[in-house]
Coordinates of C-alpha atoms in Angstrom, one line a residue:
X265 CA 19.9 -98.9 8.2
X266 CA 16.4 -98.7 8.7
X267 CA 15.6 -96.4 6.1
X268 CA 17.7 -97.7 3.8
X269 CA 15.9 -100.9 4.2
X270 CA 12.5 -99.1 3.6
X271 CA 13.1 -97.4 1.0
X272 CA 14.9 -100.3 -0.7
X273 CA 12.4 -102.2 -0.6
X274 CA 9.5 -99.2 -1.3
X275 CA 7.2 -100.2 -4.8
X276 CA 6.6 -96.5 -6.9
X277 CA 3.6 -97.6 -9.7
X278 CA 3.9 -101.1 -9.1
X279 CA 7.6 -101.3 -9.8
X280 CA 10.8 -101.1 -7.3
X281 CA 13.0 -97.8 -7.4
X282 CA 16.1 -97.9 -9.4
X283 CA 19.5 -98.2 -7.1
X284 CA 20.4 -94.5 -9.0
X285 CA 17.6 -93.0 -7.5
X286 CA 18.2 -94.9 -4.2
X287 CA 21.8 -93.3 -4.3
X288 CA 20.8 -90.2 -5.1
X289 CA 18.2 -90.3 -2.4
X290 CA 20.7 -91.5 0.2
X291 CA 23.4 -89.0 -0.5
X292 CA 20.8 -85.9 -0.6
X293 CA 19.6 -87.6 3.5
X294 CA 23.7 -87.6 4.4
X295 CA 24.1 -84.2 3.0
X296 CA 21.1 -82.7 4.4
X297 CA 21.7 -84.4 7.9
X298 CA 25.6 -82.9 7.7
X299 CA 24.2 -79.2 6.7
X300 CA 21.4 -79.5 9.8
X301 CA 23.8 -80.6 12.4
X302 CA 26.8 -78.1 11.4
X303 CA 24.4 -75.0 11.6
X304 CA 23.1 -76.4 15.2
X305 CA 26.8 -76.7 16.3
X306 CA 27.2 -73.3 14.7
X307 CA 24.6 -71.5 16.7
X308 CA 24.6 -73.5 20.3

């Protein structure tokens, strides 16, 4: 929840991100945080 907070709340060029790009950005940490810990499971 952390992150989610700061990059909520993060100002790009004076403005707030969009809630798509928050999504979007979300989704791609969740995905990439699935692929990391499946491959570490895979290998230990």
């Amino acid at each position: 929840m952390i992150l989610k907070s700061l990059v909520a709340n993060t100002e790009v060029e004076g403005g707030r991100i969009t809630q798509e790009f928050l999504d979007g950005f979300l989704l791609l940490m969740v995905i990439a945080g699935n692929e990391t810990t499946r491959n570490t499971i895979t290998v230990a």
